[in-house]
mmCIF file of C-alpha atoms in Angstrom:
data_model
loop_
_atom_site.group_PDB
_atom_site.id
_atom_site.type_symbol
_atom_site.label_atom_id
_atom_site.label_comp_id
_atom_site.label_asym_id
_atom_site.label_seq_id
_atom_site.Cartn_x
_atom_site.Cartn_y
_atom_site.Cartn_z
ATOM 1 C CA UNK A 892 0.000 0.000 0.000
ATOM 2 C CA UNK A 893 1.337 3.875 -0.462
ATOM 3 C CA UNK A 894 1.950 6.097 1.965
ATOM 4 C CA UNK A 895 3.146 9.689 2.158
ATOM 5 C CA UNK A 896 6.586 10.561 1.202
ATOM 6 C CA UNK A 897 6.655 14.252 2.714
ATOM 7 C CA UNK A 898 5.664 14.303 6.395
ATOM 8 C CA UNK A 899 4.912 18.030 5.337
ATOM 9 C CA UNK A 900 2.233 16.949 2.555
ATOM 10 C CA UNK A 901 0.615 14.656 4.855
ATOM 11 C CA UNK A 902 0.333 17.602 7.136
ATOM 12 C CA UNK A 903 -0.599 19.787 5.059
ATOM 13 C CA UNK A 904 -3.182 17.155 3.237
ATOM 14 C CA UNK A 905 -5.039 16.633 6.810
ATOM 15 C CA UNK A 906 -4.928 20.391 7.324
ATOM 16 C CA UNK A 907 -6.871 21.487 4.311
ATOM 17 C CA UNK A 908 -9.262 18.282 4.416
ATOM 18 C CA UNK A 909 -10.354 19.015 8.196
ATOM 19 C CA UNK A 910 -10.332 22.791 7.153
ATOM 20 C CA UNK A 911 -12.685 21.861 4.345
ATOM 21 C CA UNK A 912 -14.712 20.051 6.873
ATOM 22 C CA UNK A 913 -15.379 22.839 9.316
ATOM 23 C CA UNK A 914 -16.126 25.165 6.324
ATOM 24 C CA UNK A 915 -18.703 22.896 4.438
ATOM 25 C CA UNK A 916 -20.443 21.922 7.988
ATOM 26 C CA UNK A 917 -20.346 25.267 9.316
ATOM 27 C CA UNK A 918 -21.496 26.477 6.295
ATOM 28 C CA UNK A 919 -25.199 24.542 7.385
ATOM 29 C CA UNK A 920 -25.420 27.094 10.002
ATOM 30 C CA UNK A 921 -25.991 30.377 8.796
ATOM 31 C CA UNK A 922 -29.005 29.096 6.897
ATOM 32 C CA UNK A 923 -30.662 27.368 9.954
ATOM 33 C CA UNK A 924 -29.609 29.908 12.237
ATOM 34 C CA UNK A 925 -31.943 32.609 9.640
ATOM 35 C CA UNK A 926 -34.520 29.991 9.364
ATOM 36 C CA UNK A 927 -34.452 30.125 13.350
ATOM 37 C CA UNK A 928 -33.972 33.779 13.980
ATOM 38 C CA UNK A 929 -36.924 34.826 11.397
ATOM 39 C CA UNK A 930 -38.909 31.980 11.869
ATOM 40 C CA UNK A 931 -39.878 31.476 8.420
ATOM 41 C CA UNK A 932 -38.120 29.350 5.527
ATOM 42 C CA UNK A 933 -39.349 32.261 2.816
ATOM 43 C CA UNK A 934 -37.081 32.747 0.048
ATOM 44 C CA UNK A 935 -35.131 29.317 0.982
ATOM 45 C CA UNK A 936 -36.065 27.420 -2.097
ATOM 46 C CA UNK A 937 -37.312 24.027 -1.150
ATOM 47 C CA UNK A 938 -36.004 22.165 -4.509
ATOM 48 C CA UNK A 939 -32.503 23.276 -3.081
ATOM 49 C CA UNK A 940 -33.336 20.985 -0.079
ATOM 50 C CA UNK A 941 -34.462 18.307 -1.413
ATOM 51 C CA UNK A 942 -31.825 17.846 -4.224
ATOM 52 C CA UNK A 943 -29.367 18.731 -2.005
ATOM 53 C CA UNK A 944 -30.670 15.467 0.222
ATOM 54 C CA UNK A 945 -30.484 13.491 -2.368
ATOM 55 C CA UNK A 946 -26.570 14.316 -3.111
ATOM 56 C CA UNK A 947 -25.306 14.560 0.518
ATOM 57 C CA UNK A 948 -27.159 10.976 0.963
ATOM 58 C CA UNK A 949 -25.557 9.455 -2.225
ATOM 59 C CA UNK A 950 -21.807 10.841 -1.232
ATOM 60 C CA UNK A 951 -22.253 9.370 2.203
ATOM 61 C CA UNK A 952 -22.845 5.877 1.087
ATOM 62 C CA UNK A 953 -19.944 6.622 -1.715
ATOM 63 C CA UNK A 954 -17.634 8.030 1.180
ATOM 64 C CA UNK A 955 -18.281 5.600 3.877
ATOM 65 C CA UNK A 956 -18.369 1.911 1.486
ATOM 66 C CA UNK A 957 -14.544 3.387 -0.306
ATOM 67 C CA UNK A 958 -13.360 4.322 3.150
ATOM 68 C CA UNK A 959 -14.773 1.112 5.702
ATOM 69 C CA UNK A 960 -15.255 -1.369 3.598
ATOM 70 C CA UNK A 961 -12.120 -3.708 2.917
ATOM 71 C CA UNK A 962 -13.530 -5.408 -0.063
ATOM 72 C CA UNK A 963 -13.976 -2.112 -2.573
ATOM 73 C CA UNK A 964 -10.359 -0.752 -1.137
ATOM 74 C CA UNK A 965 -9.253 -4.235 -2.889
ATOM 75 C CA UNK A 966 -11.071 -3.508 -5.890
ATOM 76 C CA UNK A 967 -10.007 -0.252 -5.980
ATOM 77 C CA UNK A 968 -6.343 -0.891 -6.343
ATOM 78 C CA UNK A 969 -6.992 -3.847 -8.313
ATOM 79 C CA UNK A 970 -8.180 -0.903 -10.955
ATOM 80 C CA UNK A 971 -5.796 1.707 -10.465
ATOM 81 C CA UNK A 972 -2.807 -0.406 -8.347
ATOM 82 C CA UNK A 973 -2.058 -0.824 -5.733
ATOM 83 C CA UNK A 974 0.298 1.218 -4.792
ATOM 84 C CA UNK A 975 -2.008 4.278 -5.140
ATOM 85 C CA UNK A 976 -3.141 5.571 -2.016
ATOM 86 C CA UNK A 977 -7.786 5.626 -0.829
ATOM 87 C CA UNK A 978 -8.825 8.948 -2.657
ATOM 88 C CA UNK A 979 -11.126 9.021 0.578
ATOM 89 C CA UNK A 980 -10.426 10.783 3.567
ATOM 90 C CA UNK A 981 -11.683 10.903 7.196
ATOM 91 C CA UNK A 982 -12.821 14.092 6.880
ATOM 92 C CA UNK A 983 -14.934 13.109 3.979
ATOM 93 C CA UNK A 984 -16.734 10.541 5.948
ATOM 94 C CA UNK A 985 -17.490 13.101 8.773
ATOM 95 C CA UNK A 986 -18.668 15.526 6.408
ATOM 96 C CA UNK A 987 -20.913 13.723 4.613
ATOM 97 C CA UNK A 988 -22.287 12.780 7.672
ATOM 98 C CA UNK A 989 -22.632 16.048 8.923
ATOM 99 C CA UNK A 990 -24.464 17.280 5.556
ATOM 100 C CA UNK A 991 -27.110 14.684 5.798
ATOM 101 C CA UNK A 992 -27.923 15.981 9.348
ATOM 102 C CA UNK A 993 -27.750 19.351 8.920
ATOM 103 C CA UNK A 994 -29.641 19.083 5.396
ATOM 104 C CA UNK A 995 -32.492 17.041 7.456
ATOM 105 C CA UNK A 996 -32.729 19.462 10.166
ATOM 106 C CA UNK A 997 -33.165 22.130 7.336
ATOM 107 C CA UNK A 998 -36.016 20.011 5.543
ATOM 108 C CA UNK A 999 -37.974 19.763 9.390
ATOM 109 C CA UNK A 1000 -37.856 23.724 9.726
ATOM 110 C CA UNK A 1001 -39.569 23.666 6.081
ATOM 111 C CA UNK A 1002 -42.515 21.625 8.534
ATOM 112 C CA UNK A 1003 -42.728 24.357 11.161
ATOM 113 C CA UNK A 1004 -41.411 27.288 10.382
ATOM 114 C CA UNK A 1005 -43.703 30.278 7.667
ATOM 115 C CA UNK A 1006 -42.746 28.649 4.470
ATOM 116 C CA UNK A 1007 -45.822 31.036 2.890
ATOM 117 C CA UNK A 1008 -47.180 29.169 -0.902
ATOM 118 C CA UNK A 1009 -43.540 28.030 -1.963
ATOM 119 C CA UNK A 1010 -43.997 24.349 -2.538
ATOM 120 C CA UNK A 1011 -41.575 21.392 -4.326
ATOM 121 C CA UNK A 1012 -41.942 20.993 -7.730
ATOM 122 C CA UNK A 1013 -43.010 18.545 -9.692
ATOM 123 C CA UNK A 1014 -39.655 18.750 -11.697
ATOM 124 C CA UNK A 1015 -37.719 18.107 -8.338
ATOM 125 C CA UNK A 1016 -40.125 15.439 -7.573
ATOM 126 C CA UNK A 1017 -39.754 13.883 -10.527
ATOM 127 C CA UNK A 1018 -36.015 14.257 -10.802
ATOM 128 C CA UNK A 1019 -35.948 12.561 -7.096
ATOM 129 C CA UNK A 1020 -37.486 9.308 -8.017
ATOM 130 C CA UNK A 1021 -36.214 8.696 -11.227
ATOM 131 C CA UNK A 1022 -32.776 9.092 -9.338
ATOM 132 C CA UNK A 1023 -33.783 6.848 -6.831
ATOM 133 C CA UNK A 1024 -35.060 4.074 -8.985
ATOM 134 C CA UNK A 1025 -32.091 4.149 -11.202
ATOM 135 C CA UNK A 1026 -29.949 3.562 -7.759
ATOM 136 C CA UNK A 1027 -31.883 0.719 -6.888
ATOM 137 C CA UNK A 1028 -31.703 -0.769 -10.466
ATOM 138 C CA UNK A 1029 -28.277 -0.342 -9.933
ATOM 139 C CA UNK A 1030 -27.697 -2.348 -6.726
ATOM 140 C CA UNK A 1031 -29.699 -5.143 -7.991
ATOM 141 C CA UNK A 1032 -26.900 -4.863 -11.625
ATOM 142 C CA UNK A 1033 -24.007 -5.067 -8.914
ATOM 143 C CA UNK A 1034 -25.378 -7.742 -6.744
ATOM 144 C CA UNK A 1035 -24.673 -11.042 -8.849
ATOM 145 C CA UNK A 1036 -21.057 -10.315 -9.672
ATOM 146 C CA UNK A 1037 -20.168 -8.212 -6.709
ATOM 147 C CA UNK A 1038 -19.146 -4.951 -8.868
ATOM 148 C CA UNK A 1039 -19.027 -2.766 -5.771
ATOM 149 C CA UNK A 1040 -16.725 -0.516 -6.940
ATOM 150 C CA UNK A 1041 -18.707 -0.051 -9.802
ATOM 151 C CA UNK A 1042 -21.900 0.692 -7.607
ATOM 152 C CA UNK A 1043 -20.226 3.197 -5.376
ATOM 153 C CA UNK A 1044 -19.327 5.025 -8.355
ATOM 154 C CA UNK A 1045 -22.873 5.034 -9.829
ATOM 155 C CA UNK A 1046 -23.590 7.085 -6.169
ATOM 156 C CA UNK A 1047 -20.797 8.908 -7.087
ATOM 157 C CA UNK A 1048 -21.614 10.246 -10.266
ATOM 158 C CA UNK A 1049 -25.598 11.227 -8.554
ATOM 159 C CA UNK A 1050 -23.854 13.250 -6.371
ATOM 160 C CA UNK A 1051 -21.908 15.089 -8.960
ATOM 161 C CA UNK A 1052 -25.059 15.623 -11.224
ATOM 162 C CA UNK A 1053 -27.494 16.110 -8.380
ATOM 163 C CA UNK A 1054 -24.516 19.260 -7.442
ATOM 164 C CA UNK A 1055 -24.931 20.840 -10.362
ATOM 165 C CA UNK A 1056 -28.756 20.667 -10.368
ATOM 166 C CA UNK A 1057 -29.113 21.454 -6.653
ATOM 167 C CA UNK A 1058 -27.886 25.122 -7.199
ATOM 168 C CA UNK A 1059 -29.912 25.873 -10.195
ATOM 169 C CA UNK A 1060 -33.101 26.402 -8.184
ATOM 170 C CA UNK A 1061 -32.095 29.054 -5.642
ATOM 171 C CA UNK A 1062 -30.307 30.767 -8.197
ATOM 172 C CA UNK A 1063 -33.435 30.860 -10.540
ATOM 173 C CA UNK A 1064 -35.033 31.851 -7.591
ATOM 174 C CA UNK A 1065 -32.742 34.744 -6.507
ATOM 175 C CA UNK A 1066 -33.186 35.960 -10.088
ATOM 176 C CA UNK A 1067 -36.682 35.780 -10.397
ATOM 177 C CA UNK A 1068 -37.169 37.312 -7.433
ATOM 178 C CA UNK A 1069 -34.626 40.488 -8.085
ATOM 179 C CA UNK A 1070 -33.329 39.663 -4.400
ATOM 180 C CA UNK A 1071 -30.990 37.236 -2.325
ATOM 181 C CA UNK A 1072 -33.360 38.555 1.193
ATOM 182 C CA UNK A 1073 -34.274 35.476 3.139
ATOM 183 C CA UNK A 1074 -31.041 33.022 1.589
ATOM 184 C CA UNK A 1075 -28.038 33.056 3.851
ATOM 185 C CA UNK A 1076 -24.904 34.317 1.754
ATOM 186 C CA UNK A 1077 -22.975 33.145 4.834
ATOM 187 C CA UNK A 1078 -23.040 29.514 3.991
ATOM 188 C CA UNK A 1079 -22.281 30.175 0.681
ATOM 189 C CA UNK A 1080 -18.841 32.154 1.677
ATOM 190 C CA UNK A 1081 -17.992 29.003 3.441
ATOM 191 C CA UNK A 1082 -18.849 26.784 0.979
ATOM 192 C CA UNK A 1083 -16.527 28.173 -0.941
ATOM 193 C CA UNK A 1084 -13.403 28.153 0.863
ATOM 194 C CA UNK A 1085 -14.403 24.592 1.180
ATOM 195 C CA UNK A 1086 -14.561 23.712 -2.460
ATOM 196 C CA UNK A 1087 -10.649 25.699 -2.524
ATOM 197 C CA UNK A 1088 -9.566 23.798 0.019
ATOM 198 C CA UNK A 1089 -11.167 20.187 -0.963
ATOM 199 C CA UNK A 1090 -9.730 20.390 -4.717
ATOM 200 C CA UNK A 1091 -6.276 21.728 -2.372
ATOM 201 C CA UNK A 1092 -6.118 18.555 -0.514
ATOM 202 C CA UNK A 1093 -5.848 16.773 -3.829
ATOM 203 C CA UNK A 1094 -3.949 18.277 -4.793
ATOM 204 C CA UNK A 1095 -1.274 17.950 -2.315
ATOM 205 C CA UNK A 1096 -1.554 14.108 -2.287
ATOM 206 C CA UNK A 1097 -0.962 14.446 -6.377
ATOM 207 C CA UNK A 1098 2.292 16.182 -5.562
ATOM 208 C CA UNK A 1099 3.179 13.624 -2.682
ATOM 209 C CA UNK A 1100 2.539 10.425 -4.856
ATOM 210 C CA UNK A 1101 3.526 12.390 -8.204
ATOM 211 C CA UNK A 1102 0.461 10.884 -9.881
ATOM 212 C CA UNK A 1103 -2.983 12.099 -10.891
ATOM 213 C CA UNK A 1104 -4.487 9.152 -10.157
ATOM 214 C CA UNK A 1105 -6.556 10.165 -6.976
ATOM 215 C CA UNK A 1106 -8.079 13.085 -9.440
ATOM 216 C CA UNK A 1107 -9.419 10.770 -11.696
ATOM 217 C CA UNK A 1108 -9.934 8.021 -9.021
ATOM 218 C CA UNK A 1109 -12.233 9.501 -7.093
ATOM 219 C CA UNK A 1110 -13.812 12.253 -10.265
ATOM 220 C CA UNK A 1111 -16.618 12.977 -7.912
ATOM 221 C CA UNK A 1112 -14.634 14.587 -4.913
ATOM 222 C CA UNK A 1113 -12.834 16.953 -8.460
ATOM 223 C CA UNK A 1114 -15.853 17.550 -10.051
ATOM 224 C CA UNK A 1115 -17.764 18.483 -6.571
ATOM 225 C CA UNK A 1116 -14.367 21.017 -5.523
ATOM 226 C CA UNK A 1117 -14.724 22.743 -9.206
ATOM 227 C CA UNK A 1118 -18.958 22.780 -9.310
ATOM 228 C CA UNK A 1119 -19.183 24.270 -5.927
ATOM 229 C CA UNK A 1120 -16.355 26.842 -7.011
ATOM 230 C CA UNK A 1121 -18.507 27.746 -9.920
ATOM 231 C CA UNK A 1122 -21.844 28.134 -8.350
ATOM 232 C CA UNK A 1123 -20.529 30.275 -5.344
ATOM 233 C CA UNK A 1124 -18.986 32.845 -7.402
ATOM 234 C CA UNK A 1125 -22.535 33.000 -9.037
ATOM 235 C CA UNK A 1126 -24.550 33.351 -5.880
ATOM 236 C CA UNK A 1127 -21.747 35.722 -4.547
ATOM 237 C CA UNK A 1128 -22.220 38.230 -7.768
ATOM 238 C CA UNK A 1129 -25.976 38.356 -7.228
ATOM 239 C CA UNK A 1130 -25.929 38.947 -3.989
ATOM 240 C CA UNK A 1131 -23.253 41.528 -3.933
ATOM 241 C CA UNK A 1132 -23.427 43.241 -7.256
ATOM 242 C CA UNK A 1133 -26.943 42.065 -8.780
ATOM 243 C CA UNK A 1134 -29.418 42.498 -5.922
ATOM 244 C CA UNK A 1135 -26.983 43.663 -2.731
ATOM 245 C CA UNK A 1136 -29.297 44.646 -0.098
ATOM 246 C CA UNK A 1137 -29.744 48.059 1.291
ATOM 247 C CA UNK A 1138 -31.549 47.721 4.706
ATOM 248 C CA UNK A 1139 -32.268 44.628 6.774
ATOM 249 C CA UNK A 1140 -33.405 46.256 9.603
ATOM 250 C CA UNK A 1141 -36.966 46.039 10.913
ATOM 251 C CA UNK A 1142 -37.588 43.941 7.541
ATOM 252 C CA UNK A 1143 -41.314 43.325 6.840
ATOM 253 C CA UNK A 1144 -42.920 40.491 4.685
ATOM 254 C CA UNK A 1145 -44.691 41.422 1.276
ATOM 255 C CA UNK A 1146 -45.770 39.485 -0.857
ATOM 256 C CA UNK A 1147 -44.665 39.751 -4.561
ATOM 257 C CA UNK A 1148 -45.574 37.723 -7.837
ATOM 258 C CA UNK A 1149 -42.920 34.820 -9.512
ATOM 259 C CA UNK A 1150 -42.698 32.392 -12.150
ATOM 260 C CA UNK A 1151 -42.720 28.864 -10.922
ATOM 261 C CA UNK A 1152 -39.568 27.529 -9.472
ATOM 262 C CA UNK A 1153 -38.478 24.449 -11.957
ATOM 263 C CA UNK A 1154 -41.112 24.529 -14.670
ATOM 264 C CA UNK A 1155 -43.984 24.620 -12.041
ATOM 265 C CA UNK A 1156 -47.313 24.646 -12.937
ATOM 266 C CA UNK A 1157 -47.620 26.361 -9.500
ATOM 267 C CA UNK A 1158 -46.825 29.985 -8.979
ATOM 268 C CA UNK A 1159 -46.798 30.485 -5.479
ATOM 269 C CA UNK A 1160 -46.390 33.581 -3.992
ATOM 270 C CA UNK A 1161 -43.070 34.528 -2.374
ATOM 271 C CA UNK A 1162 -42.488 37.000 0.530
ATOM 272 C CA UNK A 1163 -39.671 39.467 0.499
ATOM 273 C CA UNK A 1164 -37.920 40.430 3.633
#
């Protein structure tokens, strides 16, 4: 099995991955904390949530099987050697974790909290069986010739897609809407140094091991570091330069007219803060 040739790098490595972790898990906060403080889950859009459930769940079950499980480490470096080193870290584990928690005790404020007539969609509905059904279909494919590997890498590549359609929403949203009032831009500050830091880590082991291997070997943890990058900087231009907003004290609900979140036939109406 590898191991690190720079004490340094493997220093370093853990540093930025447990960095990564406190940013992406603190970045939960701000969000529930606003949820808390206002009592009311306007202008949080509720596809966000549940796509966002549905790609935390599938990187925990991709995280945990790579990192616990003995027998998909041994196909793993039967595909790529074995002299290259998990592409899976602790901190991974303890983040995805963390996301499926915090991302469940979002969904349960949707339940109490003034959530006015913003509903799911039917798109996000939709999109959240079909992915479930083709992850089933999937287990059942891996079963008879033990393709684990394989499997985990079908959760893999949900999370990546679901990542990319989990932002779409509340940046739709924040559009139609003119305003970013009622979405934390906290979480999304953090989430960002997280993504820096998470493609960072990889990078460090690349220069350790002098492959690119773990980039490729683990495309989800790349793809998810560069998406996330991506998406910030969006929701960071809206809500600085696009719609930055003026006064947040004493704010006051009213009620305003938008277009349905995904292709809706629904068009609830939205309160502004």
């Amino acid at each position: 099995m590898a191991s690190w040739n720079s004490l340094g790098l493997e220093i370093t490595y853990e540093a930025f991955g447990w960095i990564a972790f406190f940013s992406w898990s603190f970045s939960f906060y701000p969000q529930v904390i606003l949820n808390y403080k206002r009592k009311s889950v306007v202008g949080l859009n509720f596809d966000f949530l549940v796509l966002n459930m549905t790609k935390h769940s599938s990187y925990l079950v991709y995280n945990a099987a790579m990192f616990f499980s003995p027998v998909i480490r041994r196909q793993y470096h039967e595909k790529y050697g074995f002299g290259e080193m998990i592409p899976v870290a602790a901190n991974d584990v303890a983040f995805s974790v963390h996301a499926v928690a915090l991302t469940a005790l979002t969904l349960f404020q949707v339940l109490i909290y003034e959530r006015g007539s913003q509903k799911v969609s039917k798109t996000c509905i939709g999109i959240t069986v079909i992915v479930l059904l083709y992850a089933v279909v999937c287990v059942f494919l891996a079963w008879p010739n033990h393709s684990w590997l394989w499997l985990i890498s079908v959760f893999n590549t949900i999370q990546v897609i679901m990542t990319a359609i989990k932002y779409i929403p509340q940046a739709f949203m924040n559009f139609q809407r003119k305003s970013t009032v009622g979405w934390s831009i906290g979480n999304i500050l953090l989430d960002l140094l997280g993504g820096v830091l998470n493609f960072g880590q990889m990078g460090v082991q690349s220069i350790d091991q002098e492959t690119l291997i773990n980039f490729y070997g683990n495309f989800g943890k790349t793809l998810l570091s560069l998406e996330v990058v991506l998406f910030d900087i969006v929701f960071i231009f809206q809500h600085y330069v696009l719609y930055p907003v003026k006064n947040e004290v004493n704010p006051t609900i009213m009620e305003e007219n938008i277009t349905p979140l995904i292709n809706s036939e629904e068009k609830p109406q939205l309160a502004n803060v």
